[in-house]
Short mmCIF file of C-alpha atoms in Angstrom, two decimals:
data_model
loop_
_atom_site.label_atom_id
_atom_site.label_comp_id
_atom_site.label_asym_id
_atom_site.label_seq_id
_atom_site.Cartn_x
_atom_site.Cartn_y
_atom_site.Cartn_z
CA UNK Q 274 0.00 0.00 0.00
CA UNK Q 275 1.45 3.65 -0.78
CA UNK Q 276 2.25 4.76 2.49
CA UNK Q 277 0.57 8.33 3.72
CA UNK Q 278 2.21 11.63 3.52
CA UNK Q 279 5.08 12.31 6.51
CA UNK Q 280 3.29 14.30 9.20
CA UNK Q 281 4.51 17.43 9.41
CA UNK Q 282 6.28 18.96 12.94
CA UNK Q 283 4.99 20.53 15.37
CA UNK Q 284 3.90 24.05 14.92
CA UNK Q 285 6.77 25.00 17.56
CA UNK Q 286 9.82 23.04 16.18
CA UNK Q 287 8.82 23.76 12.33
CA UNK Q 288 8.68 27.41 13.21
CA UNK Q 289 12.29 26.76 14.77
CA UNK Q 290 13.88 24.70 11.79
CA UNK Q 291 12.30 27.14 9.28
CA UNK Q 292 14.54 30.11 11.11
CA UNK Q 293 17.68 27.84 11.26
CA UNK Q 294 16.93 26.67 7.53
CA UNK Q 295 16.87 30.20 6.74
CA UNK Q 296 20.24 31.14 8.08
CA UNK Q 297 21.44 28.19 6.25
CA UNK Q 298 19.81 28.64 3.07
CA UNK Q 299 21.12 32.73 3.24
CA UNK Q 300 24.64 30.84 2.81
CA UNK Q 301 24.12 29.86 -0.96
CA UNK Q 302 23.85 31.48 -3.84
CA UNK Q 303 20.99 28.54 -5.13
CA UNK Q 304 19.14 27.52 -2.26
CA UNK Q 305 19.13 23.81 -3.61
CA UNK Q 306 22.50 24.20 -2.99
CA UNK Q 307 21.57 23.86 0.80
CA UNK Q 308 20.00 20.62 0.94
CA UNK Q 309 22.78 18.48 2.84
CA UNK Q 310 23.41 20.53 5.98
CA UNK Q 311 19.98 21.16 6.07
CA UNK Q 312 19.61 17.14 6.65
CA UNK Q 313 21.78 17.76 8.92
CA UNK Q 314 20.13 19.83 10.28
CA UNK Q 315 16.31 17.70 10.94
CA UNK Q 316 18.86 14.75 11.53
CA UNK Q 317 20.12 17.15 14.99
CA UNK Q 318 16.10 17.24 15.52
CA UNK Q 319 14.99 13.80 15.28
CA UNK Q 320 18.59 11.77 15.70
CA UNK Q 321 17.88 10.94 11.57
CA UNK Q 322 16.78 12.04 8.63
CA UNK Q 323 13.05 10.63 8.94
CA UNK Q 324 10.18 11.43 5.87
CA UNK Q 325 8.71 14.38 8.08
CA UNK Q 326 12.78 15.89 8.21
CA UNK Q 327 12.64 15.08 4.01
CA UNK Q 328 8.87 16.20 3.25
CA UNK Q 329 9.96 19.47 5.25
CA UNK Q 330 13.23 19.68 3.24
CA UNK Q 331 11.47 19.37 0.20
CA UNK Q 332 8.78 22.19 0.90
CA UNK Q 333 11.41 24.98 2.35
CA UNK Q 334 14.13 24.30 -0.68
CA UNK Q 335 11.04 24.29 -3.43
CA UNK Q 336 12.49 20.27 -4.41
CA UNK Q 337 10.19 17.26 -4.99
CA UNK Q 338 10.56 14.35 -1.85
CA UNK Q 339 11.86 12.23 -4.13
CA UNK Q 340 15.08 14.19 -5.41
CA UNK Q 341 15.93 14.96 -1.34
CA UNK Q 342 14.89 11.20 -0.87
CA UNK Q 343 17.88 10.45 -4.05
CA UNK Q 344 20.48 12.51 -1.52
CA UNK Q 345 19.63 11.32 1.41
CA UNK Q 346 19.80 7.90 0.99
CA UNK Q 347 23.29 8.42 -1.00
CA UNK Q 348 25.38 10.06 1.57
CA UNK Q 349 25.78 7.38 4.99
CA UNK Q 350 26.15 9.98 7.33
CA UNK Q 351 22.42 10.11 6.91
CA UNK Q 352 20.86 8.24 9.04
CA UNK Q 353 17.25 6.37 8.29
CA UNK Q 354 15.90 5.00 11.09
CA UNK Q 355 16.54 6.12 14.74
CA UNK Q 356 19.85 5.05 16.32
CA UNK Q 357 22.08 5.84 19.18
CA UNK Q 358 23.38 8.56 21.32
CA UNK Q 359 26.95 7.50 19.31
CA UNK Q 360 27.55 5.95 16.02
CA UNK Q 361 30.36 3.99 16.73
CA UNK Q 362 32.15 2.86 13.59
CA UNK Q 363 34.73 0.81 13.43
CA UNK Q 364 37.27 0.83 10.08
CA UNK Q 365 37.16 -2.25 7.98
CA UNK Q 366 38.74 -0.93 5.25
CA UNK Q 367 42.36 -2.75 3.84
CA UNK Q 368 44.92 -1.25 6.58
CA UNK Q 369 42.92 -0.67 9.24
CA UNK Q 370 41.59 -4.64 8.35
CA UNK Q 371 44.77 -6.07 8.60
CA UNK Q 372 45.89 -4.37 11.74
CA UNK Q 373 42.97 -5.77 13.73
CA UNK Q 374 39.90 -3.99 12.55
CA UNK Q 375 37.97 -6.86 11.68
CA UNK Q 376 38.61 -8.33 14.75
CA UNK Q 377 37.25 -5.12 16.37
CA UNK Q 378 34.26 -5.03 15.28
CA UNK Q 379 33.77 -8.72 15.37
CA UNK Q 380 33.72 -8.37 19.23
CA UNK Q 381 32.14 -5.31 19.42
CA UNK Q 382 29.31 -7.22 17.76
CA UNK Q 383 29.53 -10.13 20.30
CA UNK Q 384 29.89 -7.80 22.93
CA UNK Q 385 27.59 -5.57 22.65
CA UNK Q 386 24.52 -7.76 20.82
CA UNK Q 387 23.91 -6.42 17.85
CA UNK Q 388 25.35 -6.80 14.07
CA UNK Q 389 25.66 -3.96 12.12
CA UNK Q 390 23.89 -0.77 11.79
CA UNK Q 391 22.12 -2.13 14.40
CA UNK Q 392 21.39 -0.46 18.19
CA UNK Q 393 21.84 -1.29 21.56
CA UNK Q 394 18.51 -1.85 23.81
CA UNK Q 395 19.44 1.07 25.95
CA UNK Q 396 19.60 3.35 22.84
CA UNK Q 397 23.47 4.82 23.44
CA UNK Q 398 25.17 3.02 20.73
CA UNK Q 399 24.46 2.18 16.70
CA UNK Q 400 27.50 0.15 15.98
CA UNK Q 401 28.51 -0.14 12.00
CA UNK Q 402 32.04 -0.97 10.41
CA UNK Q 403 32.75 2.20 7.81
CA UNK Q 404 34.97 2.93 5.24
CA UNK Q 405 38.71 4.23 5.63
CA UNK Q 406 38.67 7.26 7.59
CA UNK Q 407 42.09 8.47 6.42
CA UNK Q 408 43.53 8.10 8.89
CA UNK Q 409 46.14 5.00 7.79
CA UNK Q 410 49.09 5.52 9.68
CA UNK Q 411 46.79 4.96 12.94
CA UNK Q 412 45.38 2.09 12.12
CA UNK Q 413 43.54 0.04 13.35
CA UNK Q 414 40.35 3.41 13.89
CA UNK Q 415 37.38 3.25 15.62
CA UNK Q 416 35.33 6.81 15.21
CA UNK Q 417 32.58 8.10 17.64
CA UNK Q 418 30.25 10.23 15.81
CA UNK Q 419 32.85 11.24 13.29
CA UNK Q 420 35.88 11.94 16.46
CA UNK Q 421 38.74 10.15 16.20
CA UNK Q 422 39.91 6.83 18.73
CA UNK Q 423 43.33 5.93 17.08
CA UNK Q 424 44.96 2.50 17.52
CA UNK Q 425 42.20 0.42 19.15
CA UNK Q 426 42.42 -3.49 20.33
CA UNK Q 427 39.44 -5.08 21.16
CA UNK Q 428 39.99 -5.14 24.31
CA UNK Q 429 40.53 -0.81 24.07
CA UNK Q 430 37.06 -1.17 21.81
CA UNK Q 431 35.05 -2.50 24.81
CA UNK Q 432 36.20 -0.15 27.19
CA UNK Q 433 35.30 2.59 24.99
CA UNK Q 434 31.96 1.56 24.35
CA UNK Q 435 30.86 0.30 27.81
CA UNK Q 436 32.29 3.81 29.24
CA UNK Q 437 29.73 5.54 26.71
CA UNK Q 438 27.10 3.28 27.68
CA UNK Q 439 27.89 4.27 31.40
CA UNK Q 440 27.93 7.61 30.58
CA UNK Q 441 31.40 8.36 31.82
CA UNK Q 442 33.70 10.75 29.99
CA UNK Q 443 35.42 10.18 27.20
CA UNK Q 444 38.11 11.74 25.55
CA UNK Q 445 38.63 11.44 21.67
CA UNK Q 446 42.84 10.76 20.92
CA UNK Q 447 42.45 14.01 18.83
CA UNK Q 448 40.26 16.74 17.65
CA UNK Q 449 37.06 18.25 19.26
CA UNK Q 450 35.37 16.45 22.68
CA UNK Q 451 32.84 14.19 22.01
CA UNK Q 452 29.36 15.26 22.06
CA UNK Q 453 26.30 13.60 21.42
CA UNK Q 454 25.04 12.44 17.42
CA UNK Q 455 22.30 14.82 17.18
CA UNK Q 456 24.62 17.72 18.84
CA UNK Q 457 27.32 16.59 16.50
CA UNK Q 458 24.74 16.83 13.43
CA UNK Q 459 23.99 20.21 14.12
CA UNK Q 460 27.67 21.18 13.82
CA UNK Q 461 27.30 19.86 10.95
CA UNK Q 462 24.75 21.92 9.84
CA UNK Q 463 27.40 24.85 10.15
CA UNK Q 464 25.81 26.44 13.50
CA UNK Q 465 28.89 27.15 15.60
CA UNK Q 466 29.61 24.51 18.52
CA UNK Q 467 29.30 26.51 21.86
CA UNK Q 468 31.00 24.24 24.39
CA UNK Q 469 33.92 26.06 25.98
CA UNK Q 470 37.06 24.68 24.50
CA UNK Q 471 35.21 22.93 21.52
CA UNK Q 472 36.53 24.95 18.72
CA UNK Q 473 40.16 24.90 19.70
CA UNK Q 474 40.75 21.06 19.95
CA UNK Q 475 43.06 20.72 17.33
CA UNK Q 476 44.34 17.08 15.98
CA UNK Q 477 45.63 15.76 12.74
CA UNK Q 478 47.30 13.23 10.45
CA UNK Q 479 50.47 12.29 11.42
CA UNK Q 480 53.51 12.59 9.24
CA UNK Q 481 52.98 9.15 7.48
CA UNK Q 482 50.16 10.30 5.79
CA UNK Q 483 51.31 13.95 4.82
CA UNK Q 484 54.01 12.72 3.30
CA UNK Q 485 52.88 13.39 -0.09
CA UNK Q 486 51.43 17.01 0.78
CA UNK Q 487 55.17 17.46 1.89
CA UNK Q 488 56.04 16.26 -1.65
CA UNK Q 489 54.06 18.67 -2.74
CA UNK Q 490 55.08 21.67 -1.34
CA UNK Q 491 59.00 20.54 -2.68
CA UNK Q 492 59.93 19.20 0.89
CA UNK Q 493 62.53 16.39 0.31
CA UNK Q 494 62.40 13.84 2.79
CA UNK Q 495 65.40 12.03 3.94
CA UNK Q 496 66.54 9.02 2.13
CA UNK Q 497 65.80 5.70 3.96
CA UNK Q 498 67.59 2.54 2.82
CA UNK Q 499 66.58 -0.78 4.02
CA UNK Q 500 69.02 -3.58 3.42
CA UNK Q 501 68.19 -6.81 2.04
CA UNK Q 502 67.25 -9.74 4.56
CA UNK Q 503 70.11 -10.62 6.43
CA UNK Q 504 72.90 -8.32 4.16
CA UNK Q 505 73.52 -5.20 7.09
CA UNK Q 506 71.98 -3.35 9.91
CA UNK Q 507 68.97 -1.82 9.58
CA UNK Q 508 69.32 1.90 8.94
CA UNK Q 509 68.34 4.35 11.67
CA UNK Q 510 65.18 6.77 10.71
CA UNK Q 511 65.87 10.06 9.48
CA UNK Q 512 64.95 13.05 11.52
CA UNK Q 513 61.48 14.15 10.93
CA UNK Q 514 61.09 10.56 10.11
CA UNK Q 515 59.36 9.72 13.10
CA UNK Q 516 55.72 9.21 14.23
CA UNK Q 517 53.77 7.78 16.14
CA UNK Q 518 50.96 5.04 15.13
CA UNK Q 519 50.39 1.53 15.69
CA UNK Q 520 53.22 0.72 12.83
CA UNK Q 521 55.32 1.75 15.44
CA UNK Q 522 54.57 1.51 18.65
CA UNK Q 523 51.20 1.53 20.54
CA UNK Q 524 49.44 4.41 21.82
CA UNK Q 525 48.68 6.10 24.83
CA UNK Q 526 44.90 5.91 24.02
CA UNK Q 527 44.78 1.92 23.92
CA UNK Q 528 46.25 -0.77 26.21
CA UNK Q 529 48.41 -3.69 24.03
CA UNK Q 530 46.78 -6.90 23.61
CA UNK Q 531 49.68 -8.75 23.02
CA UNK Q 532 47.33 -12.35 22.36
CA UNK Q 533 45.48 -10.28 19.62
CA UNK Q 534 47.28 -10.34 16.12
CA UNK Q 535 46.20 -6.72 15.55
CA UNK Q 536 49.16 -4.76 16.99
CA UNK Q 537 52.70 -3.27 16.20
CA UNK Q 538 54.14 -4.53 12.80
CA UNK Q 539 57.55 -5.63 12.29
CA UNK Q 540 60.47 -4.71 9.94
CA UNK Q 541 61.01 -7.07 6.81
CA UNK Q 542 63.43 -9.43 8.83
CA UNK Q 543 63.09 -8.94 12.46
#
């Protein structure tokens, strides 16, 4: 059966959106041009992007349901169907795969109950394995609505999510402090994030994977030889050579699991 048009919102929260959407919209020179942070923006409202959020989309940009239907079912950050206070998403792309991320979010499954894109009964976490983050040279990643938790175990995995679920604090190994999904949508949205500190949490890529932006810019690295198994020492890094990931050595922000495969990796010979 066709299913009946989305109610709309409340008198009280449309009139809110519509000023918000209006600030937002006052951004672009095409207002169609504002459709994705204004899903954001119901997606802050509702915790996703539901048919009222698209129906009301639809009517402020001047757009037919179905093309803000066609966008938001493309992008992932979009959310469908109501989840979690945090989307916890663990990398299971190549690198982060190989250094243990599979295994991640294998237990995370088993440990928490649920497979993927699926929530927990006490509505805090939506776990689902993503795409690569970028963030290689810190593999293996687990992000909490879109912050960063570098070099996770499963054992570091658990702790993390059971600490959400407890509602203790958490600290993201770089970048802004975590805050809920809908809060975090409506940064998205391009309103300004008001917490004290918020905006000047810094964090980054590490060297490995700014090496070619260094290329770029006509920085020549050091030259690193590596001898052939068993045919001289192995050469000492060069300065500026050095960082810090979970090729290296673990982090800070995880404990080493040294029974779990996914950990530091190893020259060619040692």
């Amino acid at each position: 059966m066709p299913q009946l048009p989305a109610p709309d919102y409340p008198a009280d929260v449309r009139a809110r959106l519509e000023a918000d959407c209006r600030e937002i919209v006052a951004r672009y020179p095409d207002s169609r041009s504002a459709l994705l942070p204004l899903l954001h923006l119901v997606q802050a409202e509702e915790g996703y992007v539901s048919r009222t959020g698209m129906a009301f989309c639809a009517d402020l940009l001047e757009l037919t349901t179905a093309e803000v239907t066609a966008v938001a079912t493309f992008y992932s950050m979009y959310r469908r169907k109501p989840s979690g206070d945090y989307q916890v998403g663990v990398c299971t792309n190549t690198l982060c795969a190989v250094m243990g991320g599979d295994a991640i979010f294998d237990e995370l499954k088993r440990h928490l109950g649920v497979g993927n894109n699926e929530t927990t009964d006490d509505g805090k976490v939506t776990l689902e394995h993503i795409e690569c983050n970028a963030a290689c040279d810190f593999a293996p990643v687990v992000m909490v609505n879109w912050e960063f938790f570098d070099n996770q175990t499963p054992e570091s995995a658990k702790r993390l999510v059971d600490d959400l679920r407890a509602g203790r604090e958490v600290e993201p190994t770089r970048g802004a402090p975590l805050c809920t999904y809908q809060e975090t949508a409506r940064i998205l949205a391009g309103f300004p994030d008001q917490r004290p500190g918020a905006v000047a949490a810094t964090g980054g890529a590490g060297p490995a994977s700014l090496a070619g932006l260094r290329l770029a810019k006509g920085e020549t690295p050091g030259a690193r030889v590596v001898h052939p198994r068993g045919e001289g020492p192995k050469d000492e890094p060069q300065p500026g050579s050095e960082h810090l990931s979970s090729h290296d050595a673990p982090q800070q922000t995880s404990a080493s699991d040294p029974a779990h495969p996914a950990g530091p990796a190893a020259e060619e010979g040692e």
